[in-house]
Coordinates of N, CA, C and O in Angstrom, one line a residue:
X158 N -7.7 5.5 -8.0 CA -7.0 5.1 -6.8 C -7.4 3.7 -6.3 O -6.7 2.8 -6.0
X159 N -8.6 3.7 -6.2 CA -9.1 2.3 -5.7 C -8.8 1.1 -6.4 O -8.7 0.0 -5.7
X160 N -8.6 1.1 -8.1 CA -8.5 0.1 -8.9 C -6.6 -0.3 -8.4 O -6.0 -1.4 -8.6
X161 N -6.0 0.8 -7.6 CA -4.5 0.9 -7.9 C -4.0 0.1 -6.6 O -2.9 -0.6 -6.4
X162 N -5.2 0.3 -5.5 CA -5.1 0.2 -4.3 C -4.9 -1.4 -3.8 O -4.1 -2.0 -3.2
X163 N -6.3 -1.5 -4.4 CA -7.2 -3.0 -4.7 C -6.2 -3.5 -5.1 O -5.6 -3.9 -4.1
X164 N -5.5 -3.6 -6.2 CA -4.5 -4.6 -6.7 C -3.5 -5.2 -5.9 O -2.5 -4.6 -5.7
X165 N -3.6 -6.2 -5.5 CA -2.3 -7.0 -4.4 C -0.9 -6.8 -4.9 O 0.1 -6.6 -4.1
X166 N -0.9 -6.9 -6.4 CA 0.7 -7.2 -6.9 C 1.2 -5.3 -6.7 O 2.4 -4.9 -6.8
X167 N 0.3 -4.7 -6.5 CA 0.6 -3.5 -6.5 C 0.7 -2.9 -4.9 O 0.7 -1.7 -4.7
X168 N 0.9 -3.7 -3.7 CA 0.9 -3.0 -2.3 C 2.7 -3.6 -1.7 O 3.0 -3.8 -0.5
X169 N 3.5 -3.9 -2.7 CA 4.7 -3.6 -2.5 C 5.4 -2.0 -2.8 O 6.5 -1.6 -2.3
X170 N 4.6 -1.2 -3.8 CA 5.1 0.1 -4.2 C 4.4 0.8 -3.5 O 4.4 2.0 -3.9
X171 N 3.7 0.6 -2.3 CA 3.1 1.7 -1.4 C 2.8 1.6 0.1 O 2.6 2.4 1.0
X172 N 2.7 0.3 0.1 CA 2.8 -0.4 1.4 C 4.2 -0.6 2.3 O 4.9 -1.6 2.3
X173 N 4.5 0.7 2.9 CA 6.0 0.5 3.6 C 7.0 -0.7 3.9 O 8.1 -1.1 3.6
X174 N 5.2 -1.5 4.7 CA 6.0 -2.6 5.3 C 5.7 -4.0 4.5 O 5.9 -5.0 5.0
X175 N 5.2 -3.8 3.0 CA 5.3 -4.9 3.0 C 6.1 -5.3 1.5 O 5.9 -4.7 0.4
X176 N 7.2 -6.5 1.9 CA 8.2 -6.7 0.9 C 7.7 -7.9 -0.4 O 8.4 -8.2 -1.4
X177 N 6.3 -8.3 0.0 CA 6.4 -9.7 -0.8 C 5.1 -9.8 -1.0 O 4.5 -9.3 0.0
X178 N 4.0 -10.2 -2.0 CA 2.9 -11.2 -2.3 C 2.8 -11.9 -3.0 O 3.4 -11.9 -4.0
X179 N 2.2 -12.8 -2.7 CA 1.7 -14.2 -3.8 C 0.4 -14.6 -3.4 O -0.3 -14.7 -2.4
X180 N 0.6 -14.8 -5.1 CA -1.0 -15.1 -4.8 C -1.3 -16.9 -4.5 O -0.4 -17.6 -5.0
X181 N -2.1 -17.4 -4.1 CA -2.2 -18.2 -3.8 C -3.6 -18.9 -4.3 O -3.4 -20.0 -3.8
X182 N -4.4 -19.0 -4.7 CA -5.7 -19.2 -5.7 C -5.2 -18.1 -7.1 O -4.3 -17.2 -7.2
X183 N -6.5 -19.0 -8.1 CA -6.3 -18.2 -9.3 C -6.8 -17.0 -9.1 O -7.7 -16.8 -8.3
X184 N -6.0 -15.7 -10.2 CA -6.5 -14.6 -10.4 C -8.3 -14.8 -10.7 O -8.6 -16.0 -10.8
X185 N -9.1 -14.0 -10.9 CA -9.0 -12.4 -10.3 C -9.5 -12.7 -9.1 O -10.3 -13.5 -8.7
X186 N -8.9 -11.6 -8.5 CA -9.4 -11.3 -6.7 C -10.9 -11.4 -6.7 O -11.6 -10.7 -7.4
X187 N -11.2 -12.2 -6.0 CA -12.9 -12.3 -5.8 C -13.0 -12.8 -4.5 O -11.9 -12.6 -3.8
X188 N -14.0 -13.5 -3.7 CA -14.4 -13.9 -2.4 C -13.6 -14.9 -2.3 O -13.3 -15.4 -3.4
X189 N -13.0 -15.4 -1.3 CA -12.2 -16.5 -1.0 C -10.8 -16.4 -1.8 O -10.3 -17.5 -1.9
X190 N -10.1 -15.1 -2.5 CA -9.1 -15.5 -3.0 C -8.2 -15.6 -1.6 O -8.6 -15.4 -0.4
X191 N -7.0 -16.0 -1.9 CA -6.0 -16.4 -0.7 C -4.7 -15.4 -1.6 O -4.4 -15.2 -2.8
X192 N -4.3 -15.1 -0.5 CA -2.8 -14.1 -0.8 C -1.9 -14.2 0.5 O -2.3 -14.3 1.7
X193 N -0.8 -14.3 0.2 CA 0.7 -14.9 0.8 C 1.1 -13.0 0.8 O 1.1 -12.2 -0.2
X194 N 1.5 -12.5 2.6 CA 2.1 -11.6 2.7 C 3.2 -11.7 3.2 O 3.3 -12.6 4.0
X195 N 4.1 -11.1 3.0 CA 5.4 -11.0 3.9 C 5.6 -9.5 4.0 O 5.7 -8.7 3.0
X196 N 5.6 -9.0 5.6 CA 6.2 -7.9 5.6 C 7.3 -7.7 7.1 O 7.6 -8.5 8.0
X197 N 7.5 -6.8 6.8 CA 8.6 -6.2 8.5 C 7.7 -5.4 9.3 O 6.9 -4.6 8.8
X198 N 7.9 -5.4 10.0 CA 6.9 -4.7 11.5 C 7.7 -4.5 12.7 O 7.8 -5.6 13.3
X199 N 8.2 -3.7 13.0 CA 9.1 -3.5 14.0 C 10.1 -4.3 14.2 O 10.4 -5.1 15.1
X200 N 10.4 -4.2 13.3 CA 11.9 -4.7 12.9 C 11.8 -6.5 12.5 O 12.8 -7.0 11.9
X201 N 10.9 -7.0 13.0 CA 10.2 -8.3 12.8 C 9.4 -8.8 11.4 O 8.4 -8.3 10.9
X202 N 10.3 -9.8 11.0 CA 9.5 -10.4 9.7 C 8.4 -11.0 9.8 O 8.5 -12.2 10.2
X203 N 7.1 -10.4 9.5 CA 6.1 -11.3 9.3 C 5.0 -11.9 8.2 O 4.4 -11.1 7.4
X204 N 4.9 -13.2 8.2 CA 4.5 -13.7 7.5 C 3.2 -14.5 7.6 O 3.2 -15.4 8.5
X205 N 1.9 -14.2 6.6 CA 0.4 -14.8 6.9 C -0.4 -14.4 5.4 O -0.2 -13.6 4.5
X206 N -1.5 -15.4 5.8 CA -2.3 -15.3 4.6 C -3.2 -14.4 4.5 O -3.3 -14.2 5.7
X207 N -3.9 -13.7 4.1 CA -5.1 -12.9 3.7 C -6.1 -13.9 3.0 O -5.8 -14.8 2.3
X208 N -7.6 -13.5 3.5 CA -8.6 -14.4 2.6 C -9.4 -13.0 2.3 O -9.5 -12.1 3.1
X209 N -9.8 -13.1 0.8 CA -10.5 -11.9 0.5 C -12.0 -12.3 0.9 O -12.5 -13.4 0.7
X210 N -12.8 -10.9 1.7 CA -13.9 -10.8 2.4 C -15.2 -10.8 1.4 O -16.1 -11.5 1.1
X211 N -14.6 -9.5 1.3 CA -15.2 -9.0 0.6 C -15.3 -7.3 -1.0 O -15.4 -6.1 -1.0
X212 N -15.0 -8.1 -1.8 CA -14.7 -6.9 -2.8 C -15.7 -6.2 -3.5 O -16.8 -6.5 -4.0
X213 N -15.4 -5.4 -3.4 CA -16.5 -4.4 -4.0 C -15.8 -3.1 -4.6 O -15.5 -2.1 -4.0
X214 N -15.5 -3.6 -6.0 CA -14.5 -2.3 -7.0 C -15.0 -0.8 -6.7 O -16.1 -0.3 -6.4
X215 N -13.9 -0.4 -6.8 CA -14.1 1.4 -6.3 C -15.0 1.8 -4.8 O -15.4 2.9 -4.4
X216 N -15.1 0.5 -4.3 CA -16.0 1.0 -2.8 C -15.1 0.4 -1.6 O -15.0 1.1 -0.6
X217 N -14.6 -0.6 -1.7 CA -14.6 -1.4 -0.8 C -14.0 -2.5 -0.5 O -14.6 -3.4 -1.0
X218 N -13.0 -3.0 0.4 CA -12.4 -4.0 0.1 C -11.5 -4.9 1.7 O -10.5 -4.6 2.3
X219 N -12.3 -5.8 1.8 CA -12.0 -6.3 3.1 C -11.5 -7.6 3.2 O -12.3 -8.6 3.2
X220 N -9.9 -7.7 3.4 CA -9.4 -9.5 3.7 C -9.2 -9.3 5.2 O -9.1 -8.3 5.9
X221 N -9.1 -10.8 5.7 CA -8.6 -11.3 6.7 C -7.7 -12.5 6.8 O -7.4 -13.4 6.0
X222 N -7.3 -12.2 7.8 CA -6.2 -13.1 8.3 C -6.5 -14.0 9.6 O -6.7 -13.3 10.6
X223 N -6.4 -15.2 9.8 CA -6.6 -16.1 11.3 C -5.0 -16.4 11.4 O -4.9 -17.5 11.9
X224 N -3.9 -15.9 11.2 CA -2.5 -16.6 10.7 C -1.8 -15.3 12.7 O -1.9 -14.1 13.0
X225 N -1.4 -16.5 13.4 CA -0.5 -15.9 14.6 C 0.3 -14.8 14.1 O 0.6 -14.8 12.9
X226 N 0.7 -13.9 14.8 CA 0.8 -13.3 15.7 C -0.6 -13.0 16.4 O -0.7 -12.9 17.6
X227 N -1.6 -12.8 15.4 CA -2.4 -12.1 15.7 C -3.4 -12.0 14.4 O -3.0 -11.6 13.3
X228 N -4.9 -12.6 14.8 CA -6.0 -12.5 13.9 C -6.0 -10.8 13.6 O -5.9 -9.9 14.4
X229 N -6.1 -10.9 12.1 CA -6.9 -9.5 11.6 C -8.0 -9.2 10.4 O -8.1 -9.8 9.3
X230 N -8.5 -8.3 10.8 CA -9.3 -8.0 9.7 C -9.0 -6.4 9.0 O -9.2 -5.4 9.6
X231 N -8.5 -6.4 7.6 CA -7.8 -5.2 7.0 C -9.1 -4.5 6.3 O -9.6 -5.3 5.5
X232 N -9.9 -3.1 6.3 CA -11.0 -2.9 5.3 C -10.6 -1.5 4.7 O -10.3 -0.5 5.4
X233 N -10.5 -1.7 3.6 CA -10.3 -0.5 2.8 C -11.4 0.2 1.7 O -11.9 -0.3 0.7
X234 N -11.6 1.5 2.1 CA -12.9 2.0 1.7 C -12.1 3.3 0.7 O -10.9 3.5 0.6
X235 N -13.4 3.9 0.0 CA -12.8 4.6 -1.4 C -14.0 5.6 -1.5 O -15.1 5.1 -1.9
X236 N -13.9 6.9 -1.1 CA -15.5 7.5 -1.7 C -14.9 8.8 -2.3 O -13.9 9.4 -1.7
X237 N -15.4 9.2 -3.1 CA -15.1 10.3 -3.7 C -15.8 11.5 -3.0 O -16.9 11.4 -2.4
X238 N -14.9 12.5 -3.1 CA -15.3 14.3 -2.8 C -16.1 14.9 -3.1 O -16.8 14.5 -4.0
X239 N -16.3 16.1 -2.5 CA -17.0 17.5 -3.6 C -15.8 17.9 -4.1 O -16.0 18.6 -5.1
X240 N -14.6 17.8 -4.0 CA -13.6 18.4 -4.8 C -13.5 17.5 -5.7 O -12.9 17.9 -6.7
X241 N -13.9 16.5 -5.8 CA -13.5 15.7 -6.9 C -12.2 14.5 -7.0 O -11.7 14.1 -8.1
X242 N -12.0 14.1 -5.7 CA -11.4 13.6 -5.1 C -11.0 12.5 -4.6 O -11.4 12.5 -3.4
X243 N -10.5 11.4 -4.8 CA -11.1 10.4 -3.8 C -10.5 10.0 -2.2 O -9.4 9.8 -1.9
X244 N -11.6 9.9 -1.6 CA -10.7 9.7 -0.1 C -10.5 8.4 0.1 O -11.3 7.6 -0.3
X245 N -9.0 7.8 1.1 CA -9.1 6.5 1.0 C -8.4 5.9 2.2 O -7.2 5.9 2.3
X246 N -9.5 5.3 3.4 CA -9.4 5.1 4.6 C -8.9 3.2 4.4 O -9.3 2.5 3.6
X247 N -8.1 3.0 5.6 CA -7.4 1.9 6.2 C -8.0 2.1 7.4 O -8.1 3.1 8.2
X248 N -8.3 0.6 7.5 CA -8.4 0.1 9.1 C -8.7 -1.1 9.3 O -9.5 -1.8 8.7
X249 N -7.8 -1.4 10.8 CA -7.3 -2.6 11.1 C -7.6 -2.8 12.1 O -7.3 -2.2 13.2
X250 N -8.5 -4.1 11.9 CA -9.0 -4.6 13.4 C -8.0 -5.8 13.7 O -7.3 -6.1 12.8
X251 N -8.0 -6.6 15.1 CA -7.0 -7.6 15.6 C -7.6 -7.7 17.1 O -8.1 -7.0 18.0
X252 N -7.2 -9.1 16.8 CA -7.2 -9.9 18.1 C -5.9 -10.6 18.2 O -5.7 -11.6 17.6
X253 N -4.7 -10.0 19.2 CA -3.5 -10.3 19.3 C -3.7 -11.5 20.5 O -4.5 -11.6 21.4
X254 N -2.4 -12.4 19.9 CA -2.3 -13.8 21.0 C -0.4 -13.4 21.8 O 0.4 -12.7 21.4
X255 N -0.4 -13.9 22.5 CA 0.5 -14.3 23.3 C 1.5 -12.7 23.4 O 0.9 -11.7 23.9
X256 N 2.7 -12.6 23.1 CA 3.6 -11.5 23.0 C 2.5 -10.0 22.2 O 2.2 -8.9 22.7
X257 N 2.3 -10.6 21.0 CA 1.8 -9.5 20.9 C 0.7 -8.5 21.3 O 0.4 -7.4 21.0
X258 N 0.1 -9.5 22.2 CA -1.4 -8.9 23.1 C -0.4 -7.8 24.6 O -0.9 -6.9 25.2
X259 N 1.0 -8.4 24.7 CA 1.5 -7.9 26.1 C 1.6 -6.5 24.9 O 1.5 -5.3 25.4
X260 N 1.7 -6.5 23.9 CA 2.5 -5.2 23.1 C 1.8 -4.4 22.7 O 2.3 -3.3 22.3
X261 N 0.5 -4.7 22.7 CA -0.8 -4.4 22.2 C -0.5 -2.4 22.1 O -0.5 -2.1 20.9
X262 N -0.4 -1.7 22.7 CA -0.2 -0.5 22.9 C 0.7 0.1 21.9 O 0.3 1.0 21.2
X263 N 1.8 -0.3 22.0 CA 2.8 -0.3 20.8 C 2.5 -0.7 19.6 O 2.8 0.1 18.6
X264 N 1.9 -1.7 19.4 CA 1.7 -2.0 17.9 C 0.2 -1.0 17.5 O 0.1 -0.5 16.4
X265 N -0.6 -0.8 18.4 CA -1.3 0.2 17.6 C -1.1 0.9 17.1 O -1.3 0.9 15.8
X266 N -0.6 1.9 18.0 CA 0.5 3.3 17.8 C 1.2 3.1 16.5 O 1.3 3.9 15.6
X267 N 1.8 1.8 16.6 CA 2.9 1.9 14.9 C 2.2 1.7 13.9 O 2.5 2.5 12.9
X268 N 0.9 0.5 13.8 CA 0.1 0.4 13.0 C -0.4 1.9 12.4 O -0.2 2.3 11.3
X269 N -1.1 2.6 13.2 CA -1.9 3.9 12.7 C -0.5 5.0 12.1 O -0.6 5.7 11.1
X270 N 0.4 5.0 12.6 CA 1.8 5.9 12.3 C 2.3 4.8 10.3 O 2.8 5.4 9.3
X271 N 2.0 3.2 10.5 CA 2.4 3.1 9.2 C 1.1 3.1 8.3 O 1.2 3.1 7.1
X272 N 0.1 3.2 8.9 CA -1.2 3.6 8.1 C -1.0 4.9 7.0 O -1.0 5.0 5.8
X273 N -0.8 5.9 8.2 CA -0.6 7.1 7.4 C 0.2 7.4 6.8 O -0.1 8.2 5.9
X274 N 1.9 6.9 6.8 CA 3.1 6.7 5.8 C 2.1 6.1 4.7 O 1.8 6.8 3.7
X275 N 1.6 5.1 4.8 CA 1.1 4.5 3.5 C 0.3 4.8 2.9 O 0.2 4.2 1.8
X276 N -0.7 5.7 3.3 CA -1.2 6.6 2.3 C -1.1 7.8 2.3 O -2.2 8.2 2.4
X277 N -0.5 8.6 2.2 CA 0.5 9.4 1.8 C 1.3 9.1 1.0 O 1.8 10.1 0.4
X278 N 1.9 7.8 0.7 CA 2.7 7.4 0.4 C 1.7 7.0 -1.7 O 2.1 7.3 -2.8
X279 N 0.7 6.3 -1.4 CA 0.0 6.1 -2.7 C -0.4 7.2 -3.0 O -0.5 7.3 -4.2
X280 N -0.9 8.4 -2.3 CA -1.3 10.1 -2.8 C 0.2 10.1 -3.6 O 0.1 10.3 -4.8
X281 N 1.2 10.0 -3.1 CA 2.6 10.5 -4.0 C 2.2 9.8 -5.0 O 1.6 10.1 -6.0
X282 N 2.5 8.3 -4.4 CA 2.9 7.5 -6.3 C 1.8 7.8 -7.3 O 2.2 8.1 -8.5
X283 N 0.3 8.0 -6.9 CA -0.9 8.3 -8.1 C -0.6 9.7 -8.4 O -0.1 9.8 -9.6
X284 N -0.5 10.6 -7.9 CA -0.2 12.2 -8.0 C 1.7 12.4 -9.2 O 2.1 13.5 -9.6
X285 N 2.2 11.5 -9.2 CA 3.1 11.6 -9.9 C 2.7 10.7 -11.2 O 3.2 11.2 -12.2
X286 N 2.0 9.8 -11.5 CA 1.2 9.3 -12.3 C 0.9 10.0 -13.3 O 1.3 10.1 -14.5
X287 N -0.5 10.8 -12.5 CA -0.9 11.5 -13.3 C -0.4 12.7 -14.0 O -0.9 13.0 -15.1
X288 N 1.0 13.7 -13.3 CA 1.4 14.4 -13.9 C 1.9 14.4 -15.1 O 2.4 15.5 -15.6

């Protein structure tokens, strides 16, 4: 899951909102790569860079963004079960400017609602994988 997750060219097939990446430095993802997102967010096209944080295969994986609407920092963690499992948490920090700080309430709310479409959404796509 983590190697599937990790992959940038791969968070158009599970990432609701997002329609586009490019990469922007040479492959492979390491500290400082740069990635070009485009996604929709309440009905709004948005577009900003990611700088990778910090990677750490099958553990861990943290970009940010300083690109308006709104600074963020995205960290995606991976730990395996006693069932045998792996669990795989999203979370999104921000510091909203202008419109989006008045919205601030709202966009949480949608954020954590497309959090969980989206994974749910990679539980389907890996779970049909493997079948």
């Amino acid at each position: 899951m983590a190697g599937y997750a990790s992959e940038p060219d791969n968070a158009t097939t599970w990432y609701s909102n997002i329609v586009e990446v490019e990469w922007k430095t040479p492959r492979p993802l390491r500290v400082g790569t740069n990635l070009d997102f485009v996604a929709r967010f309440l009905g709004r096209r948005l577009a900003y860079t990611y700088e990778i944080r910090e990677p750490i295969p099958d553990q861990r994986l943290v970009m940010s963004t300083s690109d308006p609407p709104f600074a963020m920092e995205t960290t995606y963690e991976w730990e395996d079960t006693t069932s045998g499992d792996t669990k795989m948490t999203i979370r999104n920090r921000g510091k909203p400017s202008g419109f989006a700080n008045i919205a601030l309430p709202i966009m949480t709310s949608a954020m954590r609602r497309a959090n969980q479409k989206d994974l749910a959404m990679i539980k389907r796509t890996l779970e049909s994988v493997s079948e």
